[in-house]
mmCIF file of C-alpha atoms in Angstrom:
data_model
loop_
_atom_site.group_PDB
_atom_site.id
_atom_site.type_symbol
_atom_site.label_atom_id
_atom_site.label_comp_id
_atom_site.label_asym_id
_atom_site.label_seq_id
_atom_site.Cartn_x
_atom_site.Cartn_y
_atom_site.Cartn_z
ATOM 1 C CA UNK A 1 0.011 0.002 -0.018
ATOM 2 C CA UNK A 2 1.170 3.509 -0.758
ATOM 3 C CA UNK A 3 1.519 5.898 2.190
ATOM 4 C CA UNK A 4 -0.967 8.298 0.610
ATOM 5 C CA UNK A 5 -3.643 5.621 0.322
ATOM 6 C CA UNK A 6 -3.204 4.831 3.980
ATOM 7 C CA UNK A 7 -3.393 8.498 5.028
ATOM 8 C CA UNK A 8 -6.371 9.154 2.777
ATOM 9 C CA UNK A 9 -8.338 6.302 4.330
ATOM 10 C CA UNK A 10 -7.684 7.677 7.799
ATOM 11 C CA UNK A 11 -8.348 11.324 6.883
ATOM 12 C CA UNK A 12 -11.689 10.585 5.232
ATOM 13 C CA UNK A 13 -13.003 9.528 8.620
ATOM 14 C CA UNK A 14 -12.630 13.105 9.829
ATOM 15 C CA UNK A 15 -14.036 14.946 6.805
ATOM 16 C CA UNK A 16 -15.734 17.901 8.560
ATOM 17 C CA UNK A 17 -13.099 18.481 11.289
ATOM 18 C CA UNK A 18 -10.448 21.153 10.979
ATOM 19 C CA UNK A 19 -7.131 19.744 9.768
ATOM 20 C CA UNK A 20 -4.886 22.841 9.825
ATOM 21 C CA UNK A 21 -5.563 25.735 12.219
ATOM 22 C CA UNK A 22 -3.866 28.062 9.701
ATOM 23 C CA UNK A 23 -6.770 28.950 7.479
ATOM 24 C CA UNK A 24 -9.177 26.530 9.225
ATOM 25 C CA UNK A 25 -8.790 23.979 6.424
ATOM 26 C CA UNK A 26 -11.016 20.952 6.961
ATOM 27 C CA UNK A 27 -10.010 17.399 6.153
ATOM 28 C CA UNK A 28 -12.545 17.334 3.312
ATOM 29 C CA UNK A 29 -11.022 20.469 1.792
ATOM 30 C CA UNK A 30 -7.499 19.206 2.264
ATOM 31 C CA UNK A 31 -8.279 15.915 0.555
ATOM 32 C CA UNK A 32 -9.924 17.659 -2.349
ATOM 33 C CA UNK A 33 -6.903 19.869 -2.881
ATOM 34 C CA UNK A 34 -4.379 17.089 -2.675
ATOM 35 C CA UNK A 35 -6.261 14.607 -4.834
ATOM 36 C CA UNK A 36 -6.087 17.025 -7.690
ATOM 37 C CA UNK A 37 -2.296 16.720 -7.841
ATOM 38 C CA UNK A 38 -0.635 15.271 -10.965
ATOM 39 C CA UNK A 39 0.675 11.778 -10.376
ATOM 40 C CA UNK A 40 4.419 11.433 -9.989
ATOM 41 C CA UNK A 41 6.716 8.484 -10.599
ATOM 42 C CA UNK A 42 8.915 8.391 -7.537
ATOM 43 C CA UNK A 43 11.238 11.297 -8.365
ATOM 44 C CA UNK A 44 13.238 13.009 -5.651
ATOM 45 C CA UNK A 45 11.819 16.364 -4.520
ATOM 46 C CA UNK A 46 13.379 18.795 -2.085
ATOM 47 C CA UNK A 47 10.626 20.231 0.179
ATOM 48 C CA UNK A 48 11.433 23.493 1.941
ATOM 49 C CA UNK A 49 10.018 23.181 5.462
ATOM 50 C CA UNK A 50 11.516 26.371 6.858
ATOM 51 C CA UNK A 51 8.016 27.724 7.211
ATOM 52 C CA UNK A 52 6.301 24.805 8.823
ATOM 53 C CA UNK A 53 2.678 25.304 7.738
ATOM 54 C CA UNK A 54 3.697 25.740 4.133
ATOM 55 C CA UNK A 55 6.220 22.909 4.339
ATOM 56 C CA UNK A 56 3.588 20.538 5.741
ATOM 57 C CA UNK A 57 1.300 21.205 2.845
ATOM 58 C CA UNK A 58 4.071 20.696 0.307
ATOM 59 C CA UNK A 59 5.104 17.458 1.986
ATOM 60 C CA UNK A 60 1.544 16.149 1.653
ATOM 61 C CA UNK A 61 1.402 17.221 -1.983
ATOM 62 C CA UNK A 62 4.555 15.246 -2.661
ATOM 63 C CA UNK A 63 3.188 12.151 -0.858
ATOM 64 C CA UNK A 64 -0.158 12.348 -2.581
ATOM 65 C CA UNK A 65 1.365 12.333 -6.062
ATOM 66 C CA UNK A 66 3.780 9.502 -5.319
ATOM 67 C CA UNK A 67 7.091 11.341 -5.452
ATOM 68 C CA UNK A 68 9.824 11.087 -2.763
ATOM 69 C CA UNK A 69 9.873 13.933 -0.234
ATOM 70 C CA UNK A 70 13.189 15.220 1.086
ATOM 71 C CA UNK A 71 12.470 17.768 3.824
ATOM 72 C CA UNK A 72 15.026 20.576 4.297
ATOM 73 C CA UNK A 73 15.105 23.598 6.560
ATOM 74 C CA UNK A 74 17.207 26.682 5.872
ATOM 75 C CA UNK A 75 17.440 27.284 9.631
ATOM 76 C CA UNK A 76 20.168 24.631 9.644
ATOM 77 C CA UNK A 77 22.438 26.738 7.438
ATOM 78 C CA UNK A 78 23.387 26.999 3.787
ATOM 79 C CA UNK A 79 26.217 24.492 4.146
ATOM 80 C CA UNK A 80 23.710 21.805 5.162
ATOM 81 C CA UNK A 81 21.405 22.692 2.226
ATOM 82 C CA UNK A 82 24.322 22.630 -0.216
ATOM 83 C CA UNK A 83 25.460 19.198 1.041
ATOM 84 C CA UNK A 84 21.988 17.737 0.513
ATOM 85 C CA UNK A 85 21.593 19.320 -2.912
ATOM 86 C CA UNK A 86 25.015 18.069 -4.038
ATOM 87 C CA UNK A 87 24.126 14.529 -3.072
ATOM 88 C CA UNK A 88 20.879 14.344 -5.022
ATOM 89 C CA UNK A 89 21.726 16.505 -8.015
ATOM 90 C CA UNK A 90 21.277 14.870 -11.408
ATOM 91 C CA UNK A 91 19.529 11.843 -9.881
ATOM 92 C CA UNK A 92 16.572 11.229 -12.154
ATOM 93 C CA UNK A 93 15.899 7.674 -11.057
ATOM 94 C CA UNK A 94 12.411 6.606 -9.985
ATOM 95 C CA UNK A 95 12.178 5.477 -6.358
ATOM 96 C CA UNK A 96 8.653 4.048 -6.481
ATOM 97 C CA UNK A 97 8.695 2.383 -3.073
ATOM 98 C CA UNK A 98 10.295 5.224 -1.108
ATOM 99 C CA UNK A 99 8.225 7.756 0.787
ATOM 100 C CA UNK A 100 10.950 9.944 2.369
ATOM 101 C CA UNK A 101 14.673 10.473 2.333
ATOM 102 C CA UNK A 102 15.519 12.180 5.612
ATOM 103 C CA UNK A 103 19.053 13.511 6.005
ATOM 104 C CA UNK A 104 20.599 13.018 9.390
ATOM 105 C CA UNK A 105 24.169 13.735 10.388
ATOM 106 C CA UNK A 106 26.416 15.698 12.670
ATOM 107 C CA UNK A 107 26.336 19.441 11.977
ATOM 108 C CA UNK A 108 29.642 19.305 10.063
ATOM 109 C CA UNK A 109 29.749 15.572 9.369
ATOM 110 C CA UNK A 110 28.935 13.553 6.297
ATOM 111 C CA UNK A 111 25.209 13.837 5.463
ATOM 112 C CA UNK A 112 23.402 10.503 5.476
ATOM 113 C CA UNK A 113 20.055 10.186 3.713
ATOM 114 C CA UNK A 114 17.787 7.673 5.474
ATOM 115 C CA UNK A 115 15.573 5.954 2.895
ATOM 116 C CA UNK A 116 12.147 5.117 4.346
ATOM 117 C CA UNK A 117 9.591 3.145 2.365
ATOM 118 C CA UNK A 118 5.829 3.623 2.303
ATOM 119 C CA UNK A 119 5.510 0.390 4.250
ATOM 120 C CA UNK A 120 7.991 1.509 6.954
ATOM 121 C CA UNK A 121 6.057 4.730 7.631
ATOM 122 C CA UNK A 122 2.679 2.997 7.541
ATOM 123 C CA UNK A 123 3.823 0.376 10.044
ATOM 124 C CA UNK A 124 5.252 2.983 12.340
ATOM 125 C CA UNK A 125 2.060 4.983 12.254
ATOM 126 C CA UNK A 126 0.137 1.849 13.162
ATOM 127 C CA UNK A 127 2.512 1.349 16.062
ATOM 128 C CA UNK A 128 1.967 4.941 17.311
ATOM 129 C CA UNK A 129 -1.794 4.487 17.060
ATOM 130 C CA UNK A 130 -1.417 1.456 19.327
ATOM 131 C CA UNK A 131 -0.085 3.414 22.302
ATOM 132 C CA UNK A 132 -1.072 7.080 21.835
ATOM 133 C CA UNK A 133 -4.718 7.610 22.611
ATOM 134 C CA UNK A 134 -5.073 11.358 22.155
ATOM 135 C CA UNK A 135 -8.606 12.129 21.038
ATOM 136 C CA UNK A 136 -9.775 13.071 17.540
ATOM 137 C CA UNK A 137 -10.436 16.780 17.336
ATOM 138 C CA UNK A 138 -7.790 17.672 19.920
ATOM 139 C CA UNK A 139 -5.453 20.474 18.929
ATOM 140 C CA UNK A 140 -1.751 19.802 18.493
ATOM 141 C CA UNK A 141 0.872 22.429 17.958
ATOM 142 C CA UNK A 142 4.009 21.557 15.977
ATOM 143 C CA UNK A 143 6.843 23.516 17.561
ATOM 144 C CA UNK A 144 9.908 21.791 16.080
ATOM 145 C CA UNK A 145 11.275 21.532 12.507
ATOM 146 C CA UNK A 146 9.619 19.058 10.160
ATOM 147 C CA UNK A 147 13.060 17.775 9.079
ATOM 148 C CA UNK A 148 13.004 15.703 12.249
ATOM 149 C CA UNK A 149 11.358 12.334 11.613
ATOM 150 C CA UNK A 150 9.821 12.323 15.088
ATOM 151 C CA UNK A 151 7.940 15.500 14.132
ATOM 152 C CA UNK A 152 7.163 14.524 10.577
ATOM 153 C CA UNK A 153 5.731 11.088 11.431
ATOM 154 C CA UNK A 154 4.923 11.245 15.137
ATOM 155 C CA UNK A 155 3.174 14.608 15.053
ATOM 156 C CA UNK A 156 2.154 15.680 11.524
ATOM 157 C CA UNK A 157 1.202 12.363 9.914
ATOM 158 C CA UNK A 158 -0.102 10.837 13.182
ATOM 159 C CA UNK A 159 -2.101 13.956 13.839
ATOM 160 C CA UNK A 160 -3.769 13.618 10.441
ATOM 161 C CA UNK A 161 -4.484 9.924 11.020
ATOM 162 C CA UNK A 162 -6.104 10.722 14.344
ATOM 163 C CA UNK A 163 -8.144 13.656 13.006
ATOM 164 C CA UNK A 164 -6.460 16.282 15.120
ATOM 165 C CA UNK A 165 -6.415 20.015 14.427
ATOM 166 C CA UNK A 166 -2.755 20.860 13.638
ATOM 167 C CA UNK A 167 -1.195 24.227 14.328
ATOM 168 C CA UNK A 168 2.336 25.416 13.583
ATOM 169 C CA UNK A 169 4.601 27.581 15.719
ATOM 170 C CA UNK A 170 6.742 29.585 13.308
ATOM 171 C CA UNK A 171 8.701 31.895 15.601
ATOM 172 C CA UNK A 172 11.994 31.591 17.407
ATOM 173 C CA UNK A 173 11.714 29.659 20.645
ATOM 174 C CA UNK A 174 10.797 31.996 23.532
ATOM 175 C CA UNK A 175 8.918 30.205 26.340
ATOM 176 C CA UNK A 176 6.483 32.988 27.189
ATOM 177 C CA UNK A 177 5.716 33.679 23.539
ATOM 178 C CA UNK A 178 5.240 29.975 22.798
ATOM 179 C CA UNK A 179 2.873 29.614 25.761
ATOM 180 C CA UNK A 180 0.858 32.602 24.548
ATOM 181 C CA UNK A 181 0.579 31.037 21.106
ATOM 182 C CA UNK A 182 -0.470 27.671 22.615
ATOM 183 C CA UNK A 183 -3.184 29.287 24.617
ATOM 184 C CA UNK A 184 -4.440 31.530 21.830
ATOM 185 C CA UNK A 185 -4.848 28.419 19.714
ATOM 186 C CA UNK A 186 -6.358 26.322 22.504
ATOM 187 C CA UNK A 187 -3.608 23.738 22.132
ATOM 188 C CA UNK A 188 -3.938 20.565 24.145
ATOM 189 C CA UNK A 189 -1.067 18.449 22.745
ATOM 190 C CA UNK A 190 2.600 19.114 21.958
ATOM 191 C CA UNK A 191 5.659 17.060 21.249
ATOM 192 C CA UNK A 192 9.054 18.294 22.478
ATOM 193 C CA UNK A 193 12.453 17.414 23.913
ATOM 194 C CA UNK A 194 13.057 17.484 27.660
ATOM 195 C CA UNK A 195 15.155 20.639 27.126
ATOM 196 C CA UNK A 196 12.232 22.563 25.612
ATOM 197 C CA UNK A 197 9.790 21.294 28.182
ATOM 198 C CA UNK A 198 12.085 22.259 31.044
ATOM 199 C CA UNK A 199 11.950 25.864 29.858
ATOM 200 C CA UNK A 200 8.148 25.672 29.602
ATOM 201 C CA UNK A 201 7.729 24.303 33.134
ATOM 202 C CA UNK A 202 7.414 27.678 34.912
ATOM 203 C CA UNK A 203 4.437 28.491 32.667
ATOM 204 C CA UNK A 204 2.588 25.186 32.592
ATOM 205 C CA UNK A 205 -0.072 26.322 35.017
ATOM 206 C CA UNK A 206 -1.113 28.885 32.406
ATOM 207 C CA UNK A 207 -1.590 26.371 29.619
ATOM 208 C CA UNK A 208 -4.457 24.145 28.476
ATOM 209 C CA UNK A 209 -2.098 21.205 27.779
ATOM 210 C CA UNK A 210 -3.453 17.740 28.426
ATOM 211 C CA UNK A 211 -0.911 15.548 26.597
ATOM 212 C CA UNK A 212 2.873 15.955 26.214
ATOM 213 C CA UNK A 213 4.977 13.601 24.081
ATOM 214 C CA UNK A 214 8.645 13.741 25.076
ATOM 215 C CA UNK A 215 11.413 12.486 22.772
ATOM 216 C CA UNK A 216 14.868 13.295 21.416
ATOM 217 C CA UNK A 217 16.910 13.173 24.619
ATOM 218 C CA UNK A 218 17.331 11.160 27.775
ATOM 219 C CA UNK A 219 14.836 12.186 30.441
ATOM 220 C CA UNK A 220 16.746 12.818 33.644
ATOM 221 C CA UNK A 221 15.439 11.889 37.112
ATOM 222 C CA UNK A 222 15.485 15.557 38.080
ATOM 223 C CA UNK A 223 13.277 16.434 35.119
ATOM 224 C CA UNK A 224 10.860 13.613 35.965
ATOM 225 C CA UNK A 225 10.619 14.901 39.499
ATOM 226 C CA UNK A 226 9.741 18.360 38.192
ATOM 227 C CA UNK A 227 6.893 16.896 36.146
ATOM 228 C CA UNK A 228 5.474 14.993 39.121
ATOM 229 C CA UNK A 229 3.529 18.104 40.198
ATOM 230 C CA UNK A 230 1.414 17.836 37.029
ATOM 231 C CA UNK A 231 0.527 14.193 37.535
ATOM 232 C CA UNK A 232 -3.185 13.769 37.013
ATOM 233 C CA UNK A 233 -3.513 16.981 35.029
ATOM 234 C CA UNK A 234 -1.158 16.336 32.095
ATOM 235 C CA UNK A 235 -0.536 12.930 30.546
ATOM 236 C CA UNK A 236 3.151 12.385 29.730
ATOM 237 C CA UNK A 237 4.587 9.991 27.119
ATOM 238 C CA UNK A 238 8.284 9.236 26.965
ATOM 239 C CA UNK A 239 9.165 7.729 23.586
ATOM 240 C CA UNK A 240 12.331 6.532 21.918
ATOM 241 C CA UNK A 241 13.239 6.070 18.298
ATOM 242 C CA UNK A 242 15.664 6.915 15.557
ATOM 243 C CA UNK A 243 15.397 8.128 11.981
ATOM 244 C CA UNK A 244 16.518 4.754 10.693
ATOM 245 C CA UNK A 245 13.431 3.102 12.198
ATOM 246 C CA UNK A 246 10.938 5.659 10.953
ATOM 247 C CA UNK A 247 11.122 6.576 13.947
ATOM 248 C CA UNK A 248 9.373 4.991 16.944
ATOM 249 C CA UNK A 249 10.836 1.945 18.659
ATOM 250 C CA UNK A 250 9.463 2.115 22.228
ATOM 251 C CA UNK A 251 6.927 4.145 24.208
ATOM 252 C CA UNK A 252 6.307 4.709 27.913
ATOM 253 C CA UNK A 253 2.591 5.332 28.413
ATOM 254 C CA UNK A 254 1.195 7.953 30.833
ATOM 255 C CA UNK A 255 0.030 5.266 33.333
ATOM 256 C CA UNK A 256 3.664 4.062 33.702
ATOM 257 C CA UNK A 257 5.428 7.389 33.307
ATOM 258 C CA UNK A 258 6.186 7.931 36.970
ATOM 259 C CA UNK A 259 6.173 4.334 38.187
ATOM 260 C CA UNK A 260 8.954 3.522 35.635
ATOM 261 C CA UNK A 261 10.699 6.880 35.676
ATOM 262 C CA UNK A 262 13.689 7.052 33.334
ATOM 263 C CA UNK A 263 12.457 4.274 31.061
ATOM 264 C CA UNK A 264 11.485 4.800 27.436
ATOM 265 C CA UNK A 265 8.890 2.037 27.837
ATOM 266 C CA UNK A 266 8.249 -1.084 25.873
ATOM 267 C CA UNK A 267 8.438 -1.843 22.177
ATOM 268 C CA UNK A 268 5.609 -0.714 19.933
ATOM 269 C CA UNK A 269 3.718 -3.215 17.747
ATOM 270 C CA UNK A 270 5.653 -5.385 15.358
ATOM 271 C CA UNK A 271 9.015 -4.379 16.839
ATOM 272 C CA UNK A 272 11.681 -6.629 18.378
ATOM 273 C CA UNK A 273 14.805 -5.684 20.256
ATOM 274 C CA UNK A 274 17.756 -7.303 21.875
ATOM 275 C CA UNK A 275 20.964 -6.199 23.625
ATOM 276 C CA UNK A 276 24.295 -7.233 22.096
ATOM 277 C CA UNK A 277 27.459 -6.148 23.834
ATOM 278 C CA UNK A 278 25.516 -3.454 25.627
ATOM 279 C CA UNK A 279 24.112 -2.035 22.300
ATOM 280 C CA UNK A 280 20.421 -1.863 21.528
ATOM 281 C CA UNK A 281 19.493 -3.721 18.315
ATOM 282 C CA UNK A 282 16.123 -3.344 16.672
ATOM 283 C CA UNK A 283 14.198 -5.359 14.116
ATOM 284 C CA UNK A 284 10.885 -4.139 12.745
ATOM 285 C CA UNK A 285 8.765 -3.499 9.696
ATOM 286 C CA UNK A 286 9.702 0.202 10.004
ATOM 287 C CA UNK A 287 13.431 -0.196 9.394
ATOM 288 C CA UNK A 288 15.010 1.902 6.650
ATOM 289 C CA UNK A 289 15.922 0.428 3.281
ATOM 290 C CA UNK A 290 19.381 1.890 3.757
ATOM 291 C CA UNK A 291 21.331 5.107 3.386
ATOM 292 C CA UNK A 292 21.007 6.945 0.108
ATOM 293 C CA UNK A 293 24.009 6.157 -2.097
ATOM 294 C CA UNK A 294 25.898 4.702 0.856
ATOM 295 C CA UNK A 295 25.795 0.880 0.626
ATOM 296 C CA UNK A 296 28.920 0.715 2.831
ATOM 297 C CA UNK A 297 27.239 2.528 5.735
ATOM 298 C CA UNK A 298 23.999 0.666 5.147
ATOM 299 C CA UNK A 299 25.723 -2.694 5.466
ATOM 300 C CA UNK A 300 27.346 -1.569 8.717
ATOM 301 C CA UNK A 301 24.108 -0.293 10.225
ATOM 302 C CA UNK A 302 21.945 -3.204 9.116
ATOM 303 C CA UNK A 303 23.704 -6.436 10.001
ATOM 304 C CA UNK A 304 22.079 -9.824 10.223
ATOM 305 C CA UNK A 305 18.640 -8.303 9.742
ATOM 306 C CA UNK A 306 19.052 -6.073 12.837
ATOM 307 C CA UNK A 307 19.334 -2.294 12.986
ATOM 308 C CA UNK A 308 22.321 -1.411 15.141
ATOM 309 C CA UNK A 309 21.234 1.738 16.931
ATOM 310 C CA UNK A 310 24.542 2.826 18.438
ATOM 311 C CA UNK A 311 22.662 3.393 21.749
ATOM 312 C CA UNK A 312 23.795 1.665 24.955
ATOM 313 C CA UNK A 313 20.742 0.290 26.731
ATOM 314 C CA UNK A 314 19.378 -2.162 29.283
ATOM 315 C CA UNK A 315 16.063 -3.969 29.635
ATOM 316 C CA UNK A 316 14.544 -4.828 33.000
ATOM 317 C CA UNK A 317 12.753 -8.083 33.863
ATOM 318 C CA UNK A 318 9.368 -6.506 32.945
ATOM 319 C CA UNK A 319 10.607 -5.557 29.469
ATOM 320 C CA UNK A 320 11.012 -1.819 30.089
ATOM 321 C CA UNK A 321 13.920 -0.267 28.105
ATOM 322 C CA UNK A 322 16.414 2.204 29.548
ATOM 323 C CA UNK A 323 18.729 4.216 27.290
ATOM 324 C CA UNK A 324 22.133 4.654 28.952
ATOM 325 C CA UNK A 325 23.914 6.787 26.344
ATOM 326 C CA UNK A 326 25.667 6.603 22.966
ATOM 327 C CA UNK A 327 28.227 3.933 22.209
ATOM 328 C CA UNK A 328 29.826 6.127 19.525
ATOM 329 C CA UNK A 329 30.266 9.129 21.805
ATOM 330 C CA UNK A 330 27.647 11.212 20.031
ATOM 331 C CA UNK A 331 26.210 13.961 22.289
ATOM 332 C CA UNK A 332 22.555 14.896 22.107
ATOM 333 C CA UNK A 333 22.224 18.524 23.152
ATOM 334 C CA UNK A 334 18.796 20.150 23.003
ATOM 335 C CA UNK A 335 17.751 17.425 20.559
ATOM 336 C CA UNK A 336 20.620 18.030 18.181
ATOM 337 C CA UNK A 337 23.121 15.255 17.359
ATOM 338 C CA UNK A 338 26.675 16.477 17.869
ATOM 339 C CA UNK A 339 29.785 14.446 17.222
ATOM 340 C CA UNK A 340 32.679 15.398 19.590
ATOM 341 C CA UNK A 341 35.234 14.848 16.856
ATOM 342 C CA UNK A 342 33.759 17.688 14.801
ATOM 343 C CA UNK A 343 34.511 20.136 17.610
ATOM 344 C CA UNK A 344 37.863 18.630 18.480
ATOM 345 C CA UNK A 345 39.119 18.869 14.898
ATOM 346 C CA UNK A 346 38.455 22.599 14.808
ATOM 347 C CA UNK A 347 39.735 23.254 18.348
ATOM 348 C CA UNK A 348 43.087 21.612 17.765
ATOM 349 C CA UNK A 349 43.709 24.021 14.887
ATOM 350 C CA UNK A 350 43.720 26.957 17.349
ATOM 351 C CA UNK A 351 47.116 28.389 18.219
ATOM 352 C CA UNK A 352 47.835 27.539 21.829
ATOM 353 C CA UNK A 353 45.841 24.278 21.880
ATOM 354 C CA UNK A 354 47.862 21.079 21.767
ATOM 355 C CA UNK A 355 45.193 18.473 22.420
ATOM 356 C CA UNK A 356 41.566 18.450 23.535
ATOM 357 C CA UNK A 357 38.594 16.226 24.256
ATOM 358 C CA UNK A 358 34.850 16.978 24.070
ATOM 359 C CA UNK A 359 32.281 15.080 26.044
ATOM 360 C CA UNK A 360 28.736 15.431 27.376
ATOM 361 C CA UNK A 361 27.421 15.760 30.907
ATOM 362 C CA UNK A 362 23.833 15.279 31.987
ATOM 363 C CA UNK A 363 22.114 18.638 32.287
ATOM 364 C CA UNK A 364 18.508 19.499 33.122
ATOM 365 C CA UNK A 365 18.418 22.398 30.670
ATOM 366 C CA UNK A 366 19.935 20.744 27.599
ATOM 367 C CA UNK A 367 19.669 16.986 28.250
ATOM 368 C CA UNK A 368 23.437 17.023 27.858
ATOM 369 C CA UNK A 369 25.731 19.967 28.022
ATOM 370 C CA UNK A 370 28.938 20.202 25.960
ATOM 371 C CA UNK A 371 32.227 20.159 27.850
ATOM 372 C CA UNK A 372 35.668 20.765 26.344
ATOM 373 C CA UNK A 373 38.939 20.070 28.148
ATOM 374 C CA UNK A 374 42.232 21.062 26.492
ATOM 375 C CA UNK A 375 45.968 21.142 27.065
ATOM 376 C CA UNK A 376 47.820 24.217 25.862
ATOM 377 C CA UNK A 377 48.891 27.797 26.505
ATOM 378 C CA UNK A 378 45.757 29.604 25.254
ATOM 379 C CA UNK A 379 43.249 30.880 27.794
ATOM 380 C CA UNK A 380 39.759 29.427 27.860
ATOM 381 C CA UNK A 381 38.397 32.842 26.763
ATOM 382 C CA UNK A 382 40.688 32.821 23.744
ATOM 383 C CA UNK A 383 39.601 29.282 22.814
ATOM 384 C CA UNK A 384 35.902 30.231 23.057
ATOM 385 C CA UNK A 385 36.411 33.365 20.989
ATOM 386 C CA UNK A 386 38.169 31.457 18.208
ATOM 387 C CA UNK A 387 35.565 28.686 18.177
ATOM 388 C CA UNK A 388 32.761 31.208 17.635
ATOM 389 C CA UNK A 389 34.255 31.880 14.183
ATOM 390 C CA UNK A 390 34.928 28.231 13.339
ATOM 391 C CA UNK A 391 31.809 26.236 14.246
ATOM 392 C CA UNK A 392 27.986 26.832 14.473
ATOM 393 C CA UNK A 393 26.701 28.431 17.679
ATOM 394 C CA UNK A 394 24.862 25.203 18.594
ATOM 395 C CA UNK A 395 28.225 23.421 18.851
ATOM 396 C CA UNK A 396 29.985 25.935 21.091
ATOM 397 C CA UNK A 397 30.828 24.098 24.335
ATOM 398 C CA UNK A 398 28.971 25.190 27.460
ATOM 399 C CA UNK A 399 32.144 24.682 29.512
ATOM 400 C CA UNK A 400 35.732 25.149 28.305
ATOM 401 C CA UNK A 401 38.500 24.176 30.723
ATOM 402 C CA UNK A 402 42.320 24.067 30.589
ATOM 403 C CA UNK A 403 43.736 20.841 32.097
ATOM 404 C CA UNK A 404 47.166 19.351 32.678
ATOM 405 C CA UNK A 405 46.536 16.211 30.602
ATOM 406 C CA UNK A 406 43.968 14.385 28.531
ATOM 407 C CA UNK A 407 43.210 10.854 29.727
ATOM 408 C CA UNK A 408 44.152 8.171 27.224
ATOM 409 C CA UNK A 409 44.030 4.428 26.873
ATOM 410 C CA UNK A 410 47.211 2.375 26.476
ATOM 411 C CA UNK A 411 46.754 2.533 22.727
ATOM 412 C CA UNK A 412 46.533 6.313 22.797
ATOM 413 C CA UNK A 413 42.753 6.758 22.387
ATOM 414 C CA UNK A 414 41.023 9.519 24.271
ATOM 415 C CA UNK A 415 38.951 8.427 27.281
ATOM 416 C CA UNK A 416 35.590 10.245 27.154
ATOM 417 C CA UNK A 417 33.860 10.763 30.451
#
């Protein structure tokens, strides 16, 4: 089945309800507009999602005509856009079984395009329907970029399947301004990272929120304790996934959110997992077909029929999953994937820096904060000043510290904390 046929069947059940708050477009009107689209043949199409409401409509147009949607957002910088464009340029092949190619990488790393089939997205949507029981007609506000698969599938497409009224927050993130927008729209449901929600906590008493879906970072015990005061008023979900699985793997439902604090719940429907050498492996109908034009990386990620997540995890005797961190050292700060090596490479080019190491520390504001230790003669202020001109603001370490030595293994590898 094509993804559009699946979505269309679900959306027809909600014909007279409002689909998009912007313009008060009903599901019936949205379907009529999209069904008039010329049929495509699986060609790659870049979809600009910088403006979320407009991007959402263009994504649906692409899905409805059977072409392959590649969401991009100019908020991530021209270099990122140029990398994606260079990878897909002159590719006129027909990818008839692919719904999306979602590019995921470190900010300065090699872009990887995750190829997700119609079947993968449909199966993931079915899995989300199995645990998330928000009501049809409820209002959801999309506050994060649509280039994130958790937002694209878990909020936009799921919202359409469930017959929700979808709004879009288009401004820079300012907690008070966001809360005002949520209230003006009568929003009841949002999806966000723990970092974002932490900054919203002082204003929660002023909102109409009934359901919050948390994803993208580890949820700290301190954060869970803060949310305890809203138990009974707001239903919290803690979910885990990755782009390569389209995205959902596990979900912790509201009724277990506090009794199993710190867990990301149990597997969703038609999903298996196991722990191998401390790493979480996943097998499901939602797994990617591979990385675009990267058979080498695809073979490494998909071995023996299992998706190797790169996440260290444990599973308790009841089947609840706990994410312990990244095996590859990747740091997740405010929902962004950051590879320490990207920052280290630039730092070690600075005069007065001999050697350095970047690592993450648990932080209630950011999920993980970036820490940089270095050996050299430069002052920490000098290092920070130079880095501002070398790397994006989102990669500037929160703490920069001069040390006497960098810990190493016997073979000379850096020991990350």
